[in-house]
């Protein structure tokens, strides 16, 4: 794994967007795994800017979102469908049929989840999966005690997640209790993972994910088993890391690393 600690949220987003743009530019039909939440907003803004000003081309890109609230129609203002359209898709030239987001309104969740997994396979798998992290260490909506081998499925949200996400709804009672999420096992199959986090309230979850044991109690810790994970975090989110100086040292030394 690689840990990049950036002084500001803006800088973190800029570097993360550059990594995503590199995949889009180098792979002829790139497949991106996308995340929602407040953290990736700056990344989507930067990618949209690169599209507008530098011609970053999404015409042949396919995207798969991690999750969606069960019970919210796609035009609900808090649905992840709406979020993705408003904050990213409408600002770039991606064809609508190339954007996959779990359905919040299917009448057969089990069949839908199998279909979703199959679509990912049929597209050749995810080249780069963007992830945020919940304050309880969840990725997607894989709450503590999720199987580290889990696949896309319906999941019950933890109370702490409902509390965290209540800020986006008019009142807490409106936050759905269930969501469809890619499983930890699904996420681990992406060829590259990019996890972004900022702010003090993520510091404990980040330290446990990067330096703690691999445990279902912090599902991001399963990324320790992945061969190519990048953590792009700001100084506040890095504040509980024990090896902080080492990560900075590694990045400072990078240009001198002997090449094979
Ligand atoms: C939700 C999403 C996660 C996201 C998390 C953190 O629970 N399902 O994918 O990482 O929120 O959100 P934020 O970036 O707003 O802190």
Short mmCIF file of C-alpha atoms in Angstrom, two decimals, residues 34-40 44 65-67 80 83-84 132:
data_model
loop_
_atom_site.label_atom_id
_atom_site.label_comp_id
_atom_site.label_asym_id
_atom_site.label_seq_id
_atom_site.Cartn_x
_atom_site.Cartn_y
_atom_site.Cartn_z
CA UNK A 34 -17.11 5.32 -8.03
CA UNK A 35 -18.10 6.45 -4.55
CA UNK A 36 -20.50 8.98 -3.08
CA UNK A 37 -20.33 11.02 0.13
CA UNK A 38 -18.89 14.47 0.68
CA UNK A 39 -15.25 13.37 0.39
CA UNK A 40 -15.09 12.67 -3.39
CA UNK A 44 -15.47 15.05 -9.27
CA UNK A 65 -21.06 2.90 -8.20
CA UNK A 66 -20.51 1.19 -4.90
CA UNK A 67 -23.91 1.55 -3.37
CA UNK A 80 -26.91 8.23 -5.03
CA UNK A 83 -25.88 12.62 -6.39
CA UNK A 84 -23.84 11.16 -9.25
CA UNK A 132 -14.31 6.99 0.85
#
